[in-house]
Coordinates of C-alpha atoms and ligand atoms in Angstrom, one line a residue:
M1394 CA 35.6 5.7 -20.2
N1395 CA 37.2 8.5 -18.2
A1396 CA 39.3 7.4 -15.2
H1397 CA 38.0 10.5 -13.4
A1398 CA 34.4 9.7 -13.8
P1399 CA 32.4 6.8 -12.2
A1400 CA 31.6 3.7 -14.3
W1401 CA 27.9 4.7 -14.5
L1402 CA 28.7 8.0 -16.2
T1403 CA 29.3 7.6 -19.9
V1404 CA 29.8 10.4 -22.4
P1405 CA 26.3 11.2 -23.6
D1406 CA 25.4 10.8 -27.3
D1407 CA 23.3 13.9 -26.9
V1408 CA 24.3 16.2 -24.1
N1409 CA 21.0 18.1 -24.4
A1410 CA 18.8 15.0 -23.8
L1411 CA 16.8 14.7 -20.6
R1412 CA 16.5 11.3 -19.1
P1413 CA 12.7 10.9 -18.4
D1414 CA 13.1 9.0 -15.1
E1415 CA 14.8 12.0 -13.5
W1416 CA 12.3 14.7 -14.4
A1417 CA 8.6 15.5 -13.9
A1418 CA 6.5 14.1 -16.8
D1419 CA 5.7 17.6 -18.1
V1420 CA 9.3 18.7 -18.4
A1421 CA 10.7 18.9 -21.9
R1422 CA 12.9 21.0 -24.1
S1423 CA 10.9 23.6 -26.0
A1424 CA 11.3 24.2 -29.7
A1425 CA 13.8 26.9 -28.8
G1426 CA 15.8 24.4 -26.8
E1427 CA 15.0 25.6 -23.4
V1428 CA 14.0 23.3 -20.5
S1429 CA 10.4 24.0 -19.9
V1430 CA 7.8 22.7 -17.4
A1431 CA 4.1 22.6 -18.1
G1432 CA 4.9 24.9 -21.1
L1433 CA 6.9 27.5 -19.1
P1434 CA 10.5 28.1 -20.1
A1435 CA 13.2 28.0 -17.5
A1436 CA 14.5 31.5 -18.3
E1437 CA 11.1 33.0 -17.7
L1438 CA 10.8 31.4 -14.3
A1439 CA 14.3 32.6 -13.4
R1440 CA 13.4 36.1 -14.5
E1441 CA 10.2 36.2 -12.6
F1442 CA 11.3 34.4 -9.4
G1443 CA 15.1 34.6 -9.4
T1444 CA 17.6 31.8 -8.8
P1445 CA 18.3 29.4 -7.1
L1446 CA 14.7 28.3 -7.5
F1447 CA 12.9 25.1 -6.8
V1448 CA 10.5 24.4 -9.6
L1449 CA 7.8 21.9 -8.7
S1450 CA 5.3 20.4 -11.2
E1451 CA 1.9 20.2 -9.5
E1452 CA 0.4 17.8 -12.0
D1453 CA 3.4 15.5 -11.6
F1454 CA 3.1 15.6 -7.8
R1455 CA -0.6 14.8 -7.9
R1456 CA -0.1 12.1 -10.5
R1457 CA 2.6 10.3 -8.4
A1458 CA 0.5 10.6 -5.2
R1459 CA -2.5 9.0 -7.1
L1460 CA -0.2 6.4 -8.6
F1461 CA 0.9 5.2 -5.1
R1462 CA -2.6 5.5 -3.7
D1463 CA -4.4 3.6 -6.5
T1464 CA -1.6 1.0 -7.1
F1465 CA -1.3 0.0 -3.5
A1466 CA -5.1 0.0 -3.0
E1467 CA -5.5 -2.3 -6.0
A1468 CA -2.7 -4.7 -5.1
F1469 CA -4.1 -5.1 -1.6
K1470 CA -7.7 -5.3 -2.7
R1471 CA -6.7 -8.5 -4.6
I1472 CA -5.8 -10.1 -1.2
G1473 CA -8.9 -8.7 0.5
A1474 CA -7.2 -5.9 2.4
E1475 CA -7.1 -2.1 2.4
A1476 CA -4.0 -0.1 1.7
E1477 CA -3.5 3.6 2.5
V1478 CA -0.6 5.9 1.5
Y1479 CA 0.8 8.4 4.0
Y1480 CA 2.9 11.0 2.3
A1481 CA 6.2 11.5 4.4
G1482 CA 5.9 15.2 5.0
K1483 CA 9.5 15.5 6.1
S1484 CA 10.6 15.1 2.5
F1485 CA 9.0 18.4 1.5
L1486 CA 6.1 20.1 3.2
C1487 CA 4.4 23.4 2.9
T1488 CA 0.8 24.4 3.3
E1489 CA 0.0 24.1 -0.4
V1490 CA 1.5 20.7 -0.8
A1491 CA -0.3 19.5 2.3
R1492 CA -3.6 20.6 0.5
W1493 CA -2.6 18.6 -2.6
V1494 CA -1.9 15.5 -0.4
E1495 CA -5.2 15.9 1.3
S1496 CA -7.2 16.4 -2.0
E1497 CA -5.5 13.3 -3.5
G1498 CA -6.8 11.3 -0.6
L1499 CA -3.5 10.4 1.1
G1500 CA -2.6 10.6 4.8
L1501 CA 0.3 12.7 6.1
D1502 CA 3.3 11.6 8.1
T1503 CA 4.7 14.3 10.4
C1504 CA 7.5 14.1 13.0
S1505 CA 7.4 17.4 14.9
A1506 CA 5.1 20.1 16.2
G1507 CA 6.1 22.3 13.3
E1508 CA 5.1 19.7 10.7
M1509 CA 1.8 19.2 12.6
L1510 CA 1.4 23.0 12.5
V1511 CA 1.6 23.0 8.7
A1512 CA -0.9 20.2 8.5
R1513 CA -3.3 22.1 10.8
R1514 CA -2.8 25.3 8.8
A1515 CA -3.6 23.4 5.6
G1516 CA -6.8 22.2 7.2
F1517 CA -5.6 18.6 6.9
P1518 CA -8.0 16.2 8.7
A1519 CA -6.1 15.2 11.9
A1520 CA -7.5 11.7 11.8
R1521 CA -5.3 11.1 8.6
V1522 CA -2.2 12.5 10.2
A1523 CA 0.5 10.3 11.8
L1524 CA 3.1 11.5 14.3
H1525 CA 6.5 9.9 14.2
G1526 CA 9.8 10.6 15.9
N1527 CA 12.3 9.0 18.2
N1528 CA 12.2 11.8 20.8
K1529 CA 8.8 13.4 20.7
S1530 CA 8.4 16.1 23.4
A1531 CA 5.5 16.2 25.9
A1532 CA 4.3 19.3 24.0
E1533 CA 4.3 17.5 20.7
I1534 CA 2.4 14.5 22.1
A1535 CA -0.1 16.8 23.8
R1536 CA -0.6 18.7 20.5
A1537 CA -1.1 15.4 18.7
L1538 CA -3.8 14.3 21.2
D1539 CA -5.5 17.7 21.3
D1540 CA -5.6 17.9 17.5
G1541 CA -6.9 14.4 17.3
V1542 CA -4.0 12.9 15.2
G1543 CA -4.9 9.5 14.0
R1544 CA -1.8 7.6 15.0
I1545 CA 1.1 8.2 17.2
V1546 CA 3.9 5.9 16.2
S1547 CA 5.7 5.1 19.4
D1548 CA 9.4 4.7 19.3
S1549 CA 10.4 3.6 22.8
L1550 CA 9.2 2.3 26.2
D1551 CA 10.0 5.8 27.7
E1552 CA 7.8 7.4 25.1
L1553 CA 5.0 5.0 25.5
S1554 CA 4.8 5.9 29.2
L1555 CA 4.9 9.5 28.3
V1556 CA 2.0 9.2 25.8
E1557 CA 0.1 7.2 28.4
R1558 CA 0.5 9.8 31.1
I1559 CA -0.5 12.7 28.8
A1560 CA -3.5 10.8 27.6
R1561 CA -4.5 10.0 31.1
E1562 CA -4.2 13.6 32.2
R1563 CA -6.5 14.5 29.3
G1564 CA -8.9 11.7 29.9
V1565 CA -8.5 10.4 26.4
V1566 CA -7.3 7.3 24.7
A1567 CA -4.2 7.7 22.5
P1568 CA -4.1 5.8 19.3
V1569 CA -0.7 4.2 19.1
M1570 CA 1.4 2.1 16.8
L1571 CA 4.7 0.6 17.7
R1572 CA 7.8 1.2 15.5
L1573 CA 9.8 -2.0 15.5
K1574 CA 13.4 -2.6 14.7
T1575 CA 13.0 -5.5 12.3
G1576 CA 16.7 -6.0 12.0
V1577 CA 16.4 -5.8 8.2
Q1578 CA 19.6 -4.5 6.6
A1579 CA 18.7 -2.1 3.8
H1580 CA 21.1 -1.6 1.0
T1581 CA 21.5 2.1 1.2
H1582 CA 23.6 4.8 2.8
E1583 CA 24.2 4.2 6.6
S1584 CA 22.6 7.5 7.6
I1585 CA 19.3 6.5 5.9
A1586 CA 19.2 2.8 6.8
T1587 CA 16.8 2.6 9.8
A1588 CA 15.9 -0.9 10.8
H1589 CA 19.2 -2.5 12.0
E1590 CA 19.9 -2.8 15.7
D1591 CA 22.7 -0.3 16.2
Q1592 CA 20.7 2.9 15.4
K1593 CA 18.3 5.1 17.3
F1594 CA 14.9 4.3 15.8
G1595 CA 12.4 1.8 17.1
L1596 CA 11.8 -0.9 19.7
S1597 CA 14.1 -3.9 19.6
M1598 CA 12.5 -7.2 18.7
A1599 CA 15.6 -9.1 19.9
S1600 CA 15.7 -10.6 23.4
D1601 CA 18.4 -12.6 25.2
E1602 CA 16.1 -13.5 28.0
G1603 CA 12.4 -12.6 28.8
R1604 CA 10.5 -10.2 26.7
S1605 CA 11.9 -8.0 24.0
E1606 CA 11.3 -4.2 24.2
A1607 CA 8.8 -4.6 21.4
H1608 CA 6.9 -7.3 23.3
E1609 CA 7.0 -5.3 26.5
A1610 CA 5.6 -2.3 24.7
A1611 CA 2.8 -4.2 23.2
A1612 CA 1.9 -5.8 26.6
R1613 CA 1.9 -2.3 28.3
A1614 CA -0.2 -0.7 25.5
I1615 CA -2.7 -3.5 25.5
A1616 CA -3.0 -3.3 29.3
S1617 CA -3.5 0.5 29.4
E1618 CA -6.9 2.1 29.5
H1619 CA -5.4 5.2 27.9
L1620 CA -3.7 3.6 25.0
E1621 CA -5.3 1.9 22.0
L1622 CA -2.8 -0.3 20.2
L1623 CA -3.6 -0.1 16.5
G1624 CA -0.7 -2.1 15.1
V1625 CA 2.9 -2.1 14.2
H1626 CA 5.2 -0.1 11.9
A1627 CA 8.7 -0.5 10.4
H1628 CA 10.7 1.7 8.1
V1629 CA 13.6 -0.1 6.6
G1630 CA 15.4 3.0 5.2
S1631 CA 15.4 5.2 2.2
Q1632 CA 16.4 5.1 -1.5
I1633 CA 15.7 1.4 -1.7
F1634 CA 15.2 -0.4 -5.0
E1635 CA 15.0 -4.1 -4.1
P1636 CA 11.6 -5.3 -2.8
T1637 CA 13.4 -7.9 -0.6
G1638 CA 14.0 -5.5 2.3
F1639 CA 10.3 -4.6 2.4
E1640 CA 9.3 -8.2 2.1
Q1641 CA 11.5 -9.4 5.0
S1642 CA 10.4 -6.4 7.1
A1643 CA 6.7 -7.2 6.4
A1644 CA 7.3 -10.9 7.3
R1645 CA 8.9 -10.0 10.6
L1646 CA 6.1 -7.6 11.5
I1647 CA 3.4 -10.2 10.7
A1648 CA 5.2 -12.8 12.8
F1649 CA 5.2 -10.3 15.6
L1650 CA 1.4 -9.7 15.2
A1651 CA 1.0 -13.5 15.5
E1652 CA 3.0 -13.6 18.7
I1653 CA 0.9 -10.8 20.1
R1654 CA -2.2 -12.7 19.2
D1655 CA -0.9 -15.8 20.9
E1656 CA 0.2 -14.0 24.0
H1657 CA -2.7 -11.6 24.5
G1658 CA -5.5 -12.9 22.3
V1659 CA -5.7 -9.7 20.4
E1660 CA -5.4 -9.3 16.6
L1661 CA -4.0 -5.9 15.8
S1662 CA -5.6 -4.3 12.7
E1663 CA -2.8 -2.0 11.3
L1664 CA 0.4 -2.8 9.5
D1665 CA 2.6 0.1 8.3
L1666 CA 5.4 -1.0 6.0
G1667 CA 7.1 2.4 5.9
G1668 CA 8.6 4.3 3.0
G1669 CA 11.9 4.4 1.3
H1670 CA 11.0 3.7 -2.3
G1671 CA 13.9 4.8 -4.4
I1672 CA 14.0 7.2 -7.3
A1673 CA 16.4 7.9 -10.2
Y1674 CA 19.0 10.7 -9.6
T1675 CA 21.5 9.4 -12.2
P1676 CA 21.6 6.6 -14.7
E1677 CA 22.9 4.4 -11.9
D1678 CA 19.5 4.3 -10.2
T1679 CA 16.9 1.9 -11.4
P1680 CA 13.7 2.3 -9.6
R1681 CA 11.1 -0.4 -9.9
P1682 CA 7.6 0.3 -11.1
V1683 CA 5.3 1.1 -8.2
A1684 CA 3.1 -1.8 -9.2
E1685 CA 5.9 -4.2 -8.8
L1686 CA 6.5 -3.0 -5.2
A1687 CA 2.9 -3.0 -4.4
E1688 CA 2.4 -6.6 -5.8
A1689 CA 5.4 -7.8 -3.9
S1690 CA 4.2 -6.3 -0.7
A1691 CA 0.7 -7.7 -1.1
D1692 CA 2.0 -11.2 -1.9
V1693 CA 4.2 -11.3 1.1
V1694 CA 1.5 -10.0 3.4
A1695 CA -1.0 -12.5 2.1
R1696 CA 1.4 -15.4 2.4
E1697 CA 2.7 -14.5 5.9
C1698 CA -0.8 -13.9 7.2
A1699 CA -2.0 -17.2 5.9
A1700 CA 1.0 -18.9 7.4
H1701 CA 0.2 -17.5 10.8
S1702 CA -3.6 -17.9 10.4
L1703 CA -4.1 -14.1 10.8
A1704 CA -6.7 -12.0 9.1
V1705 CA -4.9 -9.6 6.7
P1706 CA -4.6 -6.2 8.5
S1707 CA -5.1 -2.8 6.9
V1708 CA -1.8 -1.8 5.3
S1709 CA -0.2 1.5 5.0
V1710 CA 3.0 2.7 3.2
E1711 CA 4.8 6.0 3.6
P1712 CA 6.6 7.2 0.5
G1713 CA 8.1 10.6 0.6
R1714 CA 10.9 10.9 -1.9
A1715 CA 9.1 8.7 -4.5
I1716 CA 6.2 11.1 -4.6
V1717 CA 7.9 14.5 -4.5
G1718 CA 11.5 13.8 -5.5
P1719 CA 11.2 13.7 -9.3
T1720 CA 8.5 16.5 -9.4
T1721 CA 11.0 19.2 -8.8
F1722 CA 14.2 20.6 -10.3
T1723 CA 16.5 23.3 -9.0
L1724 CA 17.3 26.1 -11.3
Y1725 CA 20.7 27.8 -10.8
E1726 CA 22.6 30.4 -12.6
A1727 CA 26.1 29.5 -13.6
G1728 CA 28.9 31.8 -12.5
T1729 CA 32.6 31.1 -12.3
V1730 CA 34.0 28.3 -14.6
K1731 CA 37.4 26.9 -13.8
D1732 CA 39.4 24.1 -15.3
V1733 CA 41.2 22.0 -12.7
R1734 CA 44.1 19.9 -13.7
L1735 CA 43.8 16.3 -12.5
E1736 CA 47.0 15.0 -14.1
S1737 CA 50.2 16.9 -14.9
G1738 CA 51.7 17.2 -18.3
A1739 CA 50.3 18.3 -21.7
G1740 CA 47.0 16.6 -22.6
G1741 CA 46.5 15.5 -18.9
A1742 CA 43.0 15.1 -17.6
V1743 CA 41.1 18.2 -16.6
R1744 CA 37.9 18.6 -14.6
R1745 CA 35.8 21.6 -15.2
Y1746 CA 34.3 23.3 -12.1
V1747 CA 31.1 25.2 -12.8
A1748 CA 30.0 27.3 -9.8
V1749 CA 26.4 28.1 -9.3
D1750 CA 24.6 30.7 -7.1
G1751 CA 23.5 28.2 -4.4
G1752 CA 25.0 24.9 -3.2
M1753 CA 25.0 23.0 0.1
S1754 CA 22.5 25.5 1.6
D1755 CA 19.8 24.4 -0.8
N1756 CA 21.0 20.8 -1.3
P1757 CA 23.1 19.3 1.5
R1758 CA 22.6 15.7 0.3
P1759 CA 25.8 15.4 -1.6
V1760 CA 27.7 16.6 1.5
L1761 CA 25.6 14.5 3.9
Y1762 CA 25.4 11.2 2.0
G1763 CA 27.7 11.6 -1.0
A1764 CA 24.5 11.7 -3.0
D1765 CA 24.8 12.0 -6.8
Y1766 CA 22.7 14.1 -9.1
S1767 CA 22.4 14.9 -12.8
V1768 CA 22.4 18.3 -14.4
T1769 CA 21.5 19.9 -17.7
L1770 CA 22.1 23.2 -19.4
A1771 CA 18.5 24.6 -19.2
S1772 CA 18.5 28.0 -20.9
R1773 CA 19.6 26.7 -24.3
T1774 CA 20.9 23.7 -26.2
S1775 CA 24.5 23.4 -27.2
A1776 CA 26.4 21.7 -29.9
A1777 CA 29.7 22.0 -28.0
E1778 CA 31.6 18.8 -27.0
P1779 CA 30.6 17.4 -23.6
V1780 CA 33.2 18.1 -20.9
L1781 CA 33.6 16.2 -17.6
S1782 CA 32.3 18.8 -15.1
R1783 CA 31.5 19.2 -11.5
V1784 CA 28.9 21.6 -10.4
V1785 CA 29.8 23.3 -7.1
G1786 CA 28.1 25.9 -4.9
K1787 CA 29.3 29.2 -3.6
H1788 CA 29.8 28.2 0.0
C1789 CA 33.1 28.3 2.0
E1790 CA 33.7 24.5 1.9
S1791 CA 35.4 22.4 -0.7
G1792 CA 32.8 19.7 -0.1
D1793 CA 30.1 22.1 -1.3
I1794 CA 29.3 20.0 -4.4
V1795 CA 25.9 20.0 -6.1
V1796 CA 26.7 17.5 -8.9
R1797 CA 29.9 15.5 -8.4
Y1798 CA 30.1 14.0 -11.9
A1799 CA 28.4 15.2 -15.1
Y1800 CA 29.0 15.9 -18.7
L1801 CA 28.1 19.5 -19.6
P1802 CA 28.5 21.2 -22.9
G1803 CA 32.0 22.7 -23.2
D1804 CA 30.6 26.2 -23.8
V1805 CA 28.7 26.6 -20.5
A1806 CA 29.5 30.0 -19.2
A1807 CA 28.4 32.6 -16.6
G1808 CA 24.8 33.6 -17.0
D1809 CA 23.7 30.2 -18.3
L1810 CA 20.9 28.4 -16.4
L1811 CA 21.6 24.9 -15.1
A1812 CA 18.8 22.6 -13.9
V1813 CA 19.4 19.8 -11.4
P1814 CA 16.5 17.3 -11.5
A1815 CA 15.0 15.2 -8.7
T1816 CA 15.5 17.8 -6.0
G1817 CA 12.0 17.6 -4.6
A1818 CA 12.8 15.6 -1.6
Y1819 CA 15.2 16.5 1.3
C1820 CA 16.6 19.6 -0.4
W1821 CA 14.4 22.5 0.5
A1822 CA 13.5 20.5 3.6
L1823 CA 17.1 20.3 4.7
S1824 CA 18.1 23.8 3.4
S1825 CA 20.0 26.2 5.7
N1826 CA 21.2 29.8 5.8
Y1827 CA 24.8 28.8 5.7
N1828 CA 27.0 31.8 4.8
Y1829 CA 23.8 33.9 5.3
L1830 CA 22.4 32.8 2.0
P1831 CA 18.6 33.4 1.8
R1832 CA 16.7 30.1 1.3
P1833 CA 15.3 29.8 -2.2
A1834 CA 11.7 30.1 -3.2
V1835 CA 9.5 27.2 -4.3
V1836 CA 7.3 27.8 -7.3
A1837 CA 4.5 25.4 -8.4
V1838 CA 3.9 25.2 -12.1
R1839 CA 0.7 23.9 -13.6
G1840 CA -1.1 24.4 -17.0
G1841 CA 1.3 27.1 -18.2
E1842 CA 1.1 29.1 -14.9
A1843 CA 3.6 29.5 -12.1
R1844 CA 2.8 30.5 -8.6
L1845 CA 4.9 31.0 -5.6
I1846 CA 4.1 28.5 -2.8
V1847 CA 7.1 29.4 -0.6
R1848 CA 8.7 32.8 -1.1
R1849 CA 12.4 33.4 -1.2
E1850 CA 13.9 34.6 2.1
T1851 CA 14.8 38.3 2.1
E1852 CA 17.7 40.1 3.7
D1853 CA 15.3 41.2 6.4
D1854 CA 14.5 37.5 7.1
L1855 CA 18.3 36.9 7.4
L1856 CA 18.5 39.5 10.2
A1857 CA 15.1 38.9 11.7
R1858 CA 16.2 36.7 14.6
D1859 CA 19.5 38.5 15.2
I1860 CA 18.8 40.6 18.3
G1861 CA 21.5 43.1 17.3
Ligands
LIG413 C1 11.7 9.2 6.2 C2 10.6 8.3 6.4 C3 9.7 7.9 5.4 C4 9.9 8.4 4.0 O1 11.1 8.0 3.4 P1 11.3 8.2 1.8 O2 12.7 7.6 1.6 O3 11.3 9.6 1.6 O4 10.3 7.4 1.2 C5 8.7 7.1 5.7 N1 8.5 6.7 7.0 C6 9.3 7.1 8.0 C7 9.0 6.6 9.3 C8 10.4 7.9 7.8 O5 11.1 8.2 8.8

């Protein structure tokens, strides 16, 4: 135990070991000791594409996409229902990844005109695209209708009126779902818990008197000639491990479907249980097997539908992080190494700060949510003693931390490559040009070959929008 490290971080027996949960399945140390992916060594990738670099395993992405698709389909088949998986594009989306999602038979969640644009560019069938968002613009709604997006997940009464008006102007019927605030408290960071009352997403199911917002929205959608109400949706939050949150949420959505049936005589056919399935960033995280989540969801849907005498609707789930997160690691080059004294006196505790050539501009999650990551020395193995270290970026903020707590070999020095696993979701997607750093490239690796799928920004890119 080290008083300056959290309880979950123990001194590793082998500081060179990779914990399989945190890495793509085809990442391993080569005979020479380098971290390699699909047979390609880290140093070769760094030489060819530069650092920082997002290294994405295509096989691993496809495998996880299929795993969700097949596991949910099988679990729901058992209860006589269909289940579809919509990949949450906001976690990481580019044209090539949209093509993989399409070819693996998943749907695609978008939440802006830009994300729909990527889907369109990838040739993604619009019928399998969903549009989310708590403040969709008229232009975004119009684009969704013109493209023929399969579902617009409506987030408010205001928006429902807007969708109705735009659909009427176009003489079309808008396929809508209602995003409901189920009131389920997810055990996760406040910024990523999304179903309690006091936050911006969804229609409230609570009412002191008369109809709740959610009931009012359903009534309006059912009454409108220009809206087709498909069903209901809830997203409890992100990085969730316990199935209980999903189960409670599903139960509340199904109770709502029953109320709508009783009030309007209509049985809605779609039930979207959202995303948020957690992944392992550190040994503290203990994700459940996908099958366990799928079975738990199928059980609760079967039970609650039976209790309300409802036919089981078509179910969808929307994992983002759980598909792309572990497929990717970020490769950095180490620079300045500094020992920081934590206690005074001889023999007092020291924390080693290892600075890398990126930071909060390519991974703002530690700053935003206090997110923890792991890290390994990627360009070689080391027999040096593990040292309590902190990997920091090169930005002008002391909060610019990439890996808050880790043991790294004591001989890590400038020029070494460090790899931070599980950076596939919400890292590139949230990246910025803070301090005028160019955003990193994303390289897809498969069968011993690497290809650029998003190029690194250049200095010209950095100046391109500056009128001068
Ligand atoms: C963010 C989001 C998701 C995906 O969340 P993950 O934690 O990446 O699985 C799914 N559905 C909706 C509506 C979201 O906003």
